[in-house]
Amino acid sequence: MSELLTKRRRLRLRLAFEGVVVGIFTGIVIAAFRFLIDEAEIYRPIYFEFLKSSQNLLLYLLTVAILIALAYLLAKFIKIDGQVAGSGIPQIKGILQNKMQMSRPLRLIFLKFIASTACISAGMSLGRAGLSVQFGACIGNFFNKLLGRKSLHNQTSIESKYLLNAGAGAGLAAIFNAPLAGVIFCVEELQKKFSPEILMVSMTAAVSASAVVEFIFGVRPVFEAITPTFNNVPLISSQVTFEMLSTMPPIKFIICLVILGTLIGILGALFTKMLILSLDIYDKIKIGGVKKFLIPSILILPIGLIMPKILGCGNILVDELLINNFELSMLIILYISKFLFTMFCFGTNAPGGIFLPLLILGALSGNIFANVGVICGFFGTDWTVIFIILAMAAYFAAVVKAPITGSVLIMELTGNFYHLLALIIISIVSFLISDIFGGKPAYSALLERSLRK
């Protein structure tokens, strides 16, 4: 018995050390990735504003040429390695379940880093969290190979899965500066079981990755307002705070949570079904290769000129929602446009995820709900921010079916820990309503579809 305990202690110590190493390297990769994407989020609307005002035909033609080149780049890289396509999280789930094998990790990181940075920076409505999860898992797998753990597909390779899982959690932690959410994501979504070993390696990896991103590179939280400027004029305010809001009677507040959670549960179920449908439609019309990626690529130009807010990941849009009072009609237009363009982009299987797009859609849903409530006199405008925050967690729970991860993630993203009970209530409601309306866990549904094909 004592010998067994000694072995377990040694295992935990070794996993803790390996988790730190994987977390550090994951943090370096994700910090570079996030820096490039954040810069693109700032300067893309500035470019389209300049393009719109210049009316320069040559500049328009150059933009079209770049977007066509983007389609060729995506098609070429996916042809080299099929795992460049898509979110990355379904692939990692498949590998952990012994249903898929991972590509060469360093090659996959190189190709997917370039391809995903290019398509998201250009303006495709795709997320970066799934990509970061895959980057972290690749780094974990690379260290498995260095340590001589060559196979993930036998009973003796359990430590390989620990390290791959920890790298995935570190990727999520680093991209969002949310180490606790990264750990919980490992347990709730990827591994779906708990053990002290999983907790140990996941915690050390997530904390190490977050520390690299936050303290060495100084990368800011995702929903901390960024101040892009054009001709030295701020485009949005630089201050976003989540303070305690005026008190609403508890019964009335719970009723609001149930109503909002119900609505978002329905929207979340629709979102997952439309994700699968968008992939199926592209398959049915038999458009492949470059032609498939040309559809969303070319759409970037008119959308950038008419409605640039829906391009890219969209985290700056959340900052604007928290600062500005949008008209109800504009919020509805933004929601529908963001939803449809996300489906156009994701349906091509371009390298990019759904984390941030679904959080943006959640924020828009919460803002719409708040505006309707204000118009009907149910509550004041000071409750708009809290409903935006709660709706993001609810949308995540309805789509990903990981309510604990969603609640903790939103708390870490916003820096607001006062509304944990409300986050859990609305997440449970949206989760159950999504179930009733046939909503499947998005990543599991995407994995099932991939395995069928």
CSV table of C-alpha atoms in Angstrom, one decimal:
chain,number,residue,atom,x,y,z
A,1,MET,CA,0.0,0.0,0.0
A,2,SER,CA,2.8,2.4,0.9
A,3,GLU,CA,4.6,1.6,-2.3
A,4,LEU,CA,1.4,2.4,-4.3
A,5,LEU,CA,1.0,5.7,-2.5
A,6,THR,CA,4.6,6.5,-3.3
A,7,LYS,CA,4.1,5.8,-7.0
A,8,ARG,CA,1.0,8.0,-7.0
A,9,ARG,CA,2.9,10.9,-5.3
A,10,ARG,CA,5.7,10.5,-7.9
A,11,LEU,CA,3.2,10.5,-10.7
A,12,ARG,CA,1.5,13.7,-9.4
A,13,LEU,CA,4.8,15.4,-8.9
A,14,ARG,CA,5.9,14.5,-12.4
A,15,LEU,CA,2.6,15.6,-13.9
A,16,ALA,CA,2.8,18.9,-12.1
A,17,PHE,CA,6.2,19.6,-13.5
A,18,GLU,CA,5.1,18.5,-17.0
A,19,GLY,CA,2.0,20.7,-16.7
A,20,VAL,CA,4.1,23.7,-16.0
A,21,VAL,CA,6.3,23.1,-19.0
A,22,VAL,CA,3.4,22.5,-21.3
A,23,GLY,CA,1.6,25.6,-19.9
A,24,ILE,CA,4.6,27.9,-20.5
A,25,PHE,CA,5.0,26.9,-24.1
A,26,THR,CA,1.3,27.0,-24.7
A,27,GLY,CA,1.2,30.5,-23.2
A,28,ILE,CA,3.9,31.7,-25.6
A,29,VAL,CA,2.1,30.4,-28.6
A,30,ILE,CA,-1.3,31.7,-27.5
A,31,ALA,CA,0.1,35.1,-26.6
A,32,ALA,CA,1.5,35.6,-30.1
A,33,PHE,CA,-1.8,34.3,-31.6
A,34,ARG,CA,-3.9,36.6,-29.4
A,35,PHE,CA,-1.8,39.6,-30.1
A,36,LEU,CA,-2.1,39.3,-33.8
A,37,ILE,CA,-5.9,38.7,-33.6
A,38,ASP,CA,-6.4,41.6,-31.2
A,39,GLU,CA,-4.4,44.0,-33.5
A,40,ALA,CA,-6.6,42.9,-36.4
A,41,GLU,CA,-9.8,43.5,-34.4
A,42,ILE,CA,-8.6,47.1,-33.8
A,43,TYR,CA,-7.3,48.0,-37.3
A,44,ARG,CA,-9.8,46.1,-39.5
A,45,PRO,CA,-12.7,48.6,-39.0
A,46,ILE,CA,-10.2,51.4,-39.5
A,47,TYR,CA,-9.1,49.9,-42.8
A,48,PHE,CA,-12.7,49.5,-44.1
A,49,GLU,CA,-13.6,53.0,-43.0
A,50,PHE,CA,-10.6,54.3,-45.0
A,51,LEU,CA,-11.5,52.1,-47.9
A,52,LYS,CA,-15.1,53.4,-47.9
A,53,SER,CA,-14.0,57.0,-47.7
A,54,SER,CA,-11.2,56.8,-50.3
A,55,GLN,CA,-13.3,55.4,-53.1
A,56,ASN,CA,-10.1,54.1,-54.7
A,57,LEU,CA,-10.7,51.5,-57.3
A,58,LEU,CA,-7.2,50.1,-57.1
A,59,LEU,CA,-7.5,49.7,-53.3
A,60,TYR,CA,-10.8,47.8,-53.8
A,61,LEU,CA,-9.2,45.5,-56.4
A,62,LEU,CA,-6.3,44.9,-54.0
A,63,THR,CA,-8.7,44.0,-51.2
A,64,VAL,CA,-10.5,41.5,-53.5
A,65,ALA,CA,-7.2,40.0,-54.5
A,66,ILE,CA,-6.2,39.5,-50.9
A,67,LEU,CA,-9.5,37.8,-50.1
A,68,ILE,CA,-9.1,35.5,-53.0
A,69,ALA,CA,-5.6,34.7,-51.9
A,70,LEU,CA,-7.0,33.9,-48.5
A,71,ALA,CA,-9.3,31.3,-50.0
A,72,TYR,CA,-6.4,29.7,-51.8
A,73,LEU,CA,-4.3,29.6,-48.6
A,74,LEU,CA,-7.1,27.9,-46.6
A,75,ALA,CA,-7.7,25.3,-49.3
A,76,LYS,CA,-4.0,24.6,-49.7
A,77,PHE,CA,-3.3,24.2,-46.0
A,78,ILE,CA,-6.3,22.0,-45.3
A,79,LYS,CA,-5.2,19.8,-48.2
A,80,ILE,CA,-1.8,19.4,-46.6
A,81,ASP,CA,-3.3,18.5,-43.2
A,82,GLY,CA,-7.1,17.8,-42.7
A,83,GLN,CA,-7.0,18.8,-39.1
A,84,VAL,CA,-6.3,22.4,-40.0
A,85,ALA,CA,-10.0,22.6,-40.8
A,86,GLY,CA,-12.6,23.4,-38.2
A,87,SER,CA,-12.6,24.3,-34.6
A,88,GLY,CA,-10.2,21.9,-33.1
A,89,ILE,CA,-12.1,20.9,-30.0
A,90,PRO,CA,-14.1,18.1,-31.7
A,91,GLN,CA,-10.8,16.6,-32.9
A,92,ILE,CA,-9.3,16.7,-29.4
A,93,LYS,CA,-12.4,15.1,-28.0
A,94,GLY,CA,-12.1,12.4,-30.7
A,95,ILE,CA,-8.4,11.8,-29.8
A,96,LEU,CA,-9.2,11.6,-26.1
A,97,GLN,CA,-11.9,9.0,-26.8
A,98,ASN,CA,-9.6,6.9,-29.0
A,99,LYS,CA,-11.7,7.6,-32.1
A,100,MET,CA,-9.2,9.8,-33.9
A,101,GLN,CA,-5.4,10.3,-34.2
A,102,MET,CA,-3.6,13.6,-34.0
A,103,SER,CA,-1.6,14.9,-36.9
A,104,ARG,CA,2.1,15.8,-36.6
A,105,PRO,CA,1.8,18.3,-33.8
A,106,LEU,CA,4.4,21.0,-34.8
A,107,ARG,CA,3.3,20.9,-38.4
A,108,LEU,CA,-0.4,21.3,-37.4
A,109,ILE,CA,0.4,24.2,-35.1
A,110,PHE,CA,2.4,26.0,-37.8
A,111,LEU,CA,-0.2,25.5,-40.5
A,112,LYS,CA,-3.3,26.2,-38.4
A,113,PHE,CA,-1.7,29.2,-36.7
A,114,ILE,CA,-1.1,30.9,-40.1
A,115,ALA,CA,-4.4,29.8,-41.6
A,116,SER,CA,-6.6,30.8,-38.6
A,117,THR,CA,-4.8,34.1,-38.0
A,118,ALA,CA,-5.3,35.0,-41.7
A,119,CYS,CA,-9.0,34.1,-41.9
A,120,ILE,CA,-10.0,35.7,-38.6
A,121,SER,CA,-7.9,38.8,-39.1
A,122,ALA,CA,-9.5,39.2,-42.6
A,123,GLY,CA,-12.9,39.2,-40.9
A,124,MET,CA,-14.4,35.7,-41.0
A,125,SER,CA,-16.9,35.3,-38.1
A,126,LEU,CA,-15.0,32.6,-36.3
A,127,GLY,CA,-13.7,32.1,-32.7
A,128,ARG,CA,-10.2,31.6,-31.5
A,129,ALA,CA,-10.7,29.6,-28.3
A,130,GLY,CA,-11.1,26.2,-30.1
A,131,LEU,CA,-8.0,26.9,-32.0
A,132,SER,CA,-6.1,27.7,-28.8
A,133,VAL,CA,-7.4,24.5,-27.2
A,134,GLN,CA,-6.0,22.6,-30.2
A,135,PHE,CA,-2.7,24.4,-30.1
A,136,GLY,CA,-2.3,23.5,-26.4
A,137,ALA,CA,-3.2,19.9,-27.0
A,138,CYS,CA,-0.6,19.7,-29.8
A,139,ILE,CA,2.0,21.0,-27.5
A,140,GLY,CA,1.0,18.4,-24.9
A,141,ASN,CA,1.2,15.7,-27.6
A,142,PHE,CA,4.6,17.0,-28.7
A,143,PHE,CA,6.0,16.6,-25.2
A,144,ASN,CA,4.4,13.2,-25.0
A,145,LYS,CA,6.5,12.2,-28.0
A,146,LEU,CA,9.6,13.7,-26.4
A,147,LEU,CA,9.0,11.6,-23.3
A,148,GLY,CA,8.6,8.5,-25.4
A,149,ARG,CA,4.8,8.2,-25.1
A,150,LYS,CA,4.2,7.5,-28.7
A,151,SER,CA,0.6,6.1,-28.6
A,152,LEU,CA,-2.6,7.5,-27.2
A,153,HIS,CA,-4.5,4.3,-28.0
A,154,ASN,CA,-3.7,1.8,-25.3
A,155,GLN,CA,-4.2,1.4,-21.5
A,156,THR,CA,-0.5,2.3,-20.7
A,157,SER,CA,-0.8,5.7,-22.3
A,158,ILE,CA,-3.1,7.3,-19.7
A,159,GLU,CA,-0.4,9.8,-18.9
A,160,SER,CA,-0.4,10.9,-22.5
A,161,LYS,CA,-4.0,11.8,-22.3
A,162,TYR,CA,-3.4,13.7,-19.1
A,163,LEU,CA,-0.8,15.9,-20.8
A,164,LEU,CA,-2.8,16.4,-24.0
A,165,ASN,CA,-5.9,17.3,-21.9
A,166,ALA,CA,-3.9,19.7,-19.8
A,167,GLY,CA,-2.5,21.4,-22.9
A,168,ALA,CA,-6.0,21.9,-24.2
A,169,GLY,CA,-7.1,23.5,-20.9
A,170,ALA,CA,-4.0,25.7,-20.9
A,171,GLY,CA,-4.9,26.9,-24.4
A,172,LEU,CA,-8.4,28.0,-23.2
A,173,ALA,CA,-6.9,29.6,-20.1
A,174,ALA,CA,-4.4,31.5,-22.0
A,175,ILE,CA,-6.7,32.9,-24.8
A,176,PHE,CA,-9.2,34.2,-22.2
A,177,ASN,CA,-6.9,34.8,-19.2
A,178,ALA,CA,-9.2,32.4,-17.4
A,179,PRO,CA,-7.2,29.7,-15.6
A,180,LEU,CA,-10.1,28.4,-13.5
A,181,ALA,CA,-12.3,28.0,-16.6
A,182,GLY,CA,-9.5,26.2,-18.4
A,183,VAL,CA,-9.3,23.6,-15.5
A,184,ILE,CA,-13.0,23.1,-15.3
A,185,PHE,CA,-13.3,22.8,-19.1
A,186,CYS,CA,-10.8,19.9,-19.0
A,187,VAL,CA,-13.0,18.0,-16.5
A,188,GLU,CA,-16.5,19.0,-17.6
A,189,GLU,CA,-16.1,19.0,-21.4
A,190,LEU,CA,-13.0,17.1,-22.5
A,191,GLN,CA,-12.3,14.4,-19.9
A,192,LYS,CA,-15.8,14.2,-18.4
A,193,LYS,CA,-14.4,12.6,-15.2
A,194,PHE,CA,-12.4,13.7,-12.2
A,195,SER,CA,-9.2,12.5,-10.7
A,196,PRO,CA,-6.5,14.2,-8.6
A,197,GLU,CA,-4.0,13.5,-11.4
A,198,ILE,CA,-6.2,15.3,-14.0
A,199,LEU,CA,-6.8,18.2,-11.6
A,200,MET,CA,-3.0,18.5,-10.8
A,201,VAL,CA,-1.7,18.6,-14.4
A,202,SER,CA,-4.6,20.8,-15.6
A,203,MET,CA,-4.1,23.3,-12.9
A,204,THR,CA,-0.4,23.7,-13.3
A,205,ALA,CA,-0.7,23.9,-17.1
A,206,ALA,CA,-3.6,26.5,-17.0
A,207,VAL,CA,-2.0,28.7,-14.3
A,208,SER,CA,1.4,28.6,-16.1
A,209,ALA,CA,-0.1,29.5,-19.5
A,210,SER,CA,-2.1,32.3,-18.0
A,211,ALA,CA,0.9,33.6,-16.1
A,212,VAL,CA,3.0,33.7,-19.3
A,213,VAL,CA,0.2,35.6,-21.2
A,214,GLU,CA,-0.6,38.1,-18.4
A,215,PHE,CA,2.7,38.8,-16.7
A,216,ILE,CA,5.3,38.4,-19.4
A,217,PHE,CA,3.4,39.6,-22.5
A,218,GLY,CA,1.0,41.9,-20.7
A,219,VAL,CA,-2.0,40.7,-22.7
A,220,ARG,CA,-5.3,42.1,-21.3
A,221,PRO,CA,-8.5,40.3,-20.5
A,222,VAL,CA,-10.7,39.7,-23.6
A,223,PHE,CA,-13.6,41.9,-22.5
A,224,GLU,CA,-11.5,44.7,-21.1
A,225,ALA,CA,-12.3,47.6,-23.5
A,226,ILE,CA,-9.7,48.3,-26.1
A,227,THR,CA,-9.3,51.9,-27.4
A,228,PRO,CA,-8.8,51.8,-31.1
A,229,THR,CA,-8.1,55.3,-32.6
A,230,PHE,CA,-8.5,56.8,-36.1
A,231,ASN,CA,-6.7,60.1,-36.7
A,232,ASN,CA,-6.0,60.2,-32.9
A,233,VAL,CA,-9.7,60.1,-32.2
A,234,PRO,CA,-10.9,57.3,-29.8
A,235,LEU,CA,-13.5,55.0,-31.5
A,236,ILE,CA,-14.9,53.8,-28.2
A,237,SER,CA,-14.4,54.6,-24.5
A,238,SER,CA,-11.5,53.0,-22.8
A,239,GLN,CA,-13.3,52.3,-19.5
A,240,VAL,CA,-15.5,49.3,-18.9
A,241,THR,CA,-16.4,48.4,-15.3
A,242,PHE,CA,-18.8,45.8,-13.9
A,243,GLU,CA,-20.0,47.4,-10.7
A,244,MET,CA,-22.8,46.3,-8.4
A,245,LEU,CA,-26.1,47.5,-9.9
A,246,SER,CA,-29.2,48.8,-8.2
A,247,THR,CA,-31.2,46.1,-6.3
A,248,MET,CA,-34.1,44.4,-8.0
A,249,PRO,CA,-36.6,42.4,-5.9
A,250,PRO,CA,-35.4,38.8,-5.8
A,251,ILE,CA,-38.7,37.2,-7.1
A,252,LYS,CA,-38.8,39.6,-10.0
A,253,PHE,CA,-35.1,39.0,-10.8
A,254,ILE,CA,-35.6,35.2,-10.8
A,255,ILE,CA,-38.6,35.5,-13.1
A,256,CYS,CA,-36.4,37.6,-15.5
A,257,LEU,CA,-33.7,34.9,-15.3
A,258,VAL,CA,-36.1,32.1,-16.1
A,259,ILE,CA,-37.6,34.1,-19.1
A,260,LEU,CA,-34.2,35.0,-20.5
A,261,GLY,CA,-32.8,31.5,-19.9
A,262,THR,CA,-35.8,30.0,-21.7
A,263,LEU,CA,-35.4,32.3,-24.7
A,264,ILE,CA,-31.7,31.7,-24.9
A,265,GLY,CA,-32.2,27.9,-24.5
A,266,ILE,CA,-34.3,28.0,-27.7
A,267,LEU,CA,-31.8,30.2,-29.5
A,268,GLY,CA,-28.9,27.9,-28.4
A,269,ALA,CA,-30.6,24.8,-29.7
A,270,LEU,CA,-31.2,26.6,-33.0
A,271,PHE,CA,-27.6,27.6,-33.2
A,272,THR,CA,-26.3,24.1,-32.8
A,273,LYS,CA,-28.7,22.7,-35.4
A,274,MET,CA,-27.8,25.5,-37.8
A,275,LEU,CA,-24.1,24.7,-37.4
A,276,ILE,CA,-24.6,21.1,-38.5
A,277,LEU,CA,-27.0,22.2,-41.3
A,278,SER,CA,-24.5,24.8,-42.6
A,279,LEU,CA,-21.8,22.0,-43.0
A,280,ASP,CA,-24.4,19.7,-44.6
A,281,ILE,CA,-25.5,22.4,-47.1
A,282,TYR,CA,-21.9,23.0,-48.3
A,283,ASP,CA,-21.5,19.3,-48.8
A,284,LYS,CA,-24.8,18.9,-50.7
A,285,ILE,CA,-24.1,21.7,-53.1
A,286,LYS,CA,-20.7,20.0,-53.8
A,287,ILE,CA,-18.6,23.1,-53.6
A,288,GLY,CA,-15.1,22.2,-52.5
A,289,GLY,CA,-11.6,23.5,-52.3
A,290,VAL,CA,-11.0,27.2,-53.1
A,291,LYS,CA,-14.5,27.8,-54.4
A,292,LYS,CA,-16.0,26.9,-51.0
A,293,PHE,CA,-13.8,29.4,-49.1
A,294,LEU,CA,-14.4,32.1,-51.7
A,295,ILE,CA,-18.0,32.5,-50.5
A,296,PRO,CA,-17.3,33.9,-47.0
A,297,SER,CA,-14.0,35.5,-48.2
A,298,ILE,CA,-15.7,37.7,-50.8
A,299,LEU,CA,-18.6,38.5,-48.5
A,300,ILE,CA,-16.1,40.1,-46.1
A,301,LEU,CA,-15.8,43.1,-48.5
A,302,PRO,CA,-19.4,44.3,-48.6
A,303,ILE,CA,-20.0,43.4,-45.0
A,304,GLY,CA,-16.9,45.4,-44.0
A,305,LEU,CA,-18.2,48.4,-45.9
A,306,ILE,CA,-21.8,48.1,-44.6
A,307,MET,CA,-21.6,46.5,-41.1
A,308,PRO,CA,-18.0,45.9,-40.0
A,309,LYS,CA,-19.1,45.2,-36.4
A,310,ILE,CA,-20.1,41.6,-37.3
A,311,LEU,CA,-16.7,40.7,-38.7
A,312,GLY,CA,-14.0,38.7,-36.9
A,313,CYS,CA,-14.3,37.4,-33.3
A,314,GLY,CA,-16.4,40.4,-32.2
A,315,ASN,CA,-15.1,41.0,-28.7
A,316,ILE,CA,-14.9,44.7,-29.3
A,317,LEU,CA,-18.6,44.6,-30.2
A,318,VAL,CA,-19.2,43.4,-26.6
A,319,ASP,CA,-17.2,46.4,-25.3
A,320,GLU,CA,-19.4,48.7,-27.4
A,321,LEU,CA,-22.6,47.1,-26.1
A,322,LEU,CA,-21.4,47.8,-22.6
A,323,ILE,CA,-20.7,51.4,-23.3
A,324,ASN,CA,-23.3,52.5,-25.9
A,325,ASN,CA,-27.1,52.4,-26.0
A,326,PHE,CA,-28.0,50.7,-29.3
A,327,GLU,CA,-31.5,50.9,-30.7
A,328,LEU,CA,-33.5,47.7,-30.4
A,329,SER,CA,-33.8,47.5,-34.2
A,330,MET,CA,-30.0,47.8,-34.6
A,331,LEU,CA,-29.5,45.0,-32.0
A,332,ILE,CA,-31.8,42.7,-33.8
A,333,ILE,CA,-30.1,43.4,-37.1
A,334,LEU,CA,-26.7,42.8,-35.5
A,335,TYR,CA,-27.8,39.5,-34.0
A,336,ILE,CA,-29.3,38.1,-37.3
A,337,SER,CA,-26.3,39.3,-39.3
A,338,LYS,CA,-23.8,37.9,-36.9
A,339,PHE,CA,-25.7,34.6,-36.7
A,340,LEU,CA,-25.9,34.2,-40.5
A,341,PHE,CA,-22.4,35.2,-41.3
A,342,THR,CA,-21.1,32.8,-38.6
A,343,MET,CA,-22.9,30.0,-40.3
A,344,PHE,CA,-21.6,31.0,-43.7
A,345,CYS,CA,-18.0,30.9,-42.4
A,346,PHE,CA,-18.2,27.9,-40.1
A,347,GLY,CA,-20.0,25.8,-42.8
A,348,THR,CA,-16.9,25.9,-45.0
A,349,ASN,CA,-14.9,24.2,-42.2
A,350,ALA,CA,-12.5,27.1,-42.2
A,351,PRO,CA,-10.0,27.0,-39.3
A,352,GLY,CA,-11.9,28.8,-36.5
A,353,GLY,CA,-14.2,28.0,-33.6
A,354,ILE,CA,-17.5,29.1,-32.2
A,355,PHE,CA,-16.6,30.2,-28.6
A,356,LEU,CA,-16.5,34.0,-29.2
A,357,PRO,CA,-19.2,34.1,-31.8
A,358,LEU,CA,-21.6,32.4,-29.5
A,359,LEU,CA,-20.6,34.7,-26.6
A,360,ILE,CA,-21.2,37.7,-28.9
A,361,LEU,CA,-24.6,36.3,-29.8
A,362,GLY,CA,-25.4,35.8,-26.2
A,363,ALA,CA,-24.4,39.4,-25.4
A,364,LEU,CA,-26.7,40.7,-28.2
A,365,SER,CA,-29.5,38.5,-26.9
A,366,GLY,CA,-29.1,39.9,-23.4
A,367,ASN,CA,-29.1,43.4,-24.7
A,368,ILE,CA,-32.2,42.9,-26.8
A,369,PHE,CA,-33.9,41.4,-23.7
A,370,ALA,CA,-32.8,44.4,-21.6
A,371,ASN,CA,-34.1,46.9,-24.2
A,372,VAL,CA,-37.5,45.2,-24.3
A,373,GLY,CA,-37.7,45.1,-20.5
A,374,VAL,CA,-36.9,48.8,-20.3
A,375,ILE,CA,-39.5,49.7,-23.0
A,376,CYS,CA,-42.1,47.6,-21.1
A,377,GLY,CA,-41.1,49.3,-17.8
A,378,PHE,CA,-40.0,46.0,-16.1
A,379,PHE,CA,-36.7,47.5,-15.0
A,380,GLY,CA,-34.3,50.4,-15.6
A,381,THR,CA,-31.4,50.8,-18.0
A,382,ASP,CA,-29.0,50.2,-15.2
A,383,TRP,CA,-29.7,46.5,-15.6
A,384,THR,CA,-28.6,46.2,-19.2
A,385,VAL,CA,-25.0,45.3,-18.3
A,386,ILE,CA,-26.0,42.5,-16.0
A,387,PHE,CA,-28.3,40.9,-18.5
A,388,ILE,CA,-25.6,41.1,-21.2
A,389,ILE,CA,-23.2,39.2,-18.8
A,390,LEU,CA,-25.8,36.6,-17.8
A,391,ALA,CA,-26.9,36.0,-21.4
A,392,MET,CA,-23.4,35.2,-22.5
A,393,ALA,CA,-23.2,32.4,-19.9
A,394,ALA,CA,-26.6,31.1,-20.8
A,395,TYR,CA,-25.8,31.0,-24.5
A,396,PHE,CA,-22.6,29.1,-23.7
A,397,ALA,CA,-24.5,26.6,-21.6
A,398,ALA,CA,-27.2,26.1,-24.2
A,399,VAL,CA,-24.7,25.4,-27.0
A,400,VAL,CA,-21.7,23.8,-25.4
A,401,LYS,CA,-23.7,22.1,-22.6
A,402,ALA,CA,-21.0,22.9,-20.1
A,403,PRO,CA,-22.8,25.2,-17.6
A,404,ILE,CA,-20.1,25.3,-14.9
A,405,THR,CA,-17.4,26.2,-17.4
A,406,GLY,CA,-19.6,28.9,-18.9
A,407,SER,CA,-20.4,30.5,-15.6
A,408,VAL,CA,-16.8,30.5,-14.4
A,409,LEU,CA,-15.6,31.7,-17.8
A,410,ILE,CA,-17.9,34.7,-17.8
A,411,MET,CA,-16.9,35.6,-14.2
A,412,GLU,CA,-13.2,35.5,-15.1
A,413,LEU,CA,-13.8,37.4,-18.4
A,414,THR,CA,-15.7,40.2,-16.8
A,415,GLY,CA,-13.9,40.3,-13.5
A,416,ASN,CA,-17.3,40.2,-11.7
A,417,PHE,CA,-17.8,37.6,-9.1
A,418,TYR,CA,-21.0,39.0,-7.5
A,419,HIS,CA,-23.5,37.2,-9.7
A,420,LEU,CA,-22.4,33.5,-9.4
A,421,LEU,CA,-25.9,32.4,-8.2
A,422,ALA,CA,-27.6,34.2,-11.1
A,423,LEU,CA,-25.1,32.8,-13.6
A,424,ILE,CA,-25.8,29.2,-12.4
A,425,ILE,CA,-29.6,29.7,-12.4
A,426,ILE,CA,-29.8,31.0,-15.9
A,427,SER,CA,-27.3,28.5,-17.2
A,428,ILE,CA,-29.3,25.6,-15.8
A,429,VAL,CA,-32.5,27.0,-17.3
A,430,SER,CA,-31.0,27.5,-20.8
A,431,PHE,CA,-29.3,24.1,-20.6
A,432,LEU,CA,-32.6,22.3,-19.8
A,433,ILE,CA,-34.6,24.3,-22.4
A,434,SER,CA,-32.0,23.6,-25.1
A,435,ASP,CA,-32.4,19.9,-24.2
A,436,ILE,CA,-36.2,20.1,-24.5
A,437,PHE,CA,-35.8,21.6,-28.0
A,438,GLY,CA,-33.4,19.0,-29.2
A,439,GLY,CA,-30.2,20.9,-28.8
A,440,LYS,CA,-27.1,18.6,-28.6
A,441,PRO,CA,-23.7,19.5,-27.2
A,442,ALA,CA,-22.2,21.4,-30.1
A,443,TYR,CA,-18.7,19.8,-30.0
A,444,SER,CA,-20.1,16.3,-29.5
A,445,ALA,CA,-22.5,16.8,-32.4
A,446,LEU,CA,-19.6,18.1,-34.6
A,447,LEU,CA,-17.5,15.1,-33.6
A,448,GLU,CA,-20.3,12.6,-34.4
A,449,ARG,CA,-20.7,14.2,-37.8
A,450,SER,CA,-17.0,14.1,-38.5
A,451,LEU,CA,-16.8,10.4,-37.6
A,452,ARG,CA,-19.8,9.6,-39.8
A,453,LYS,CA,-18.0,11.2,-42.7
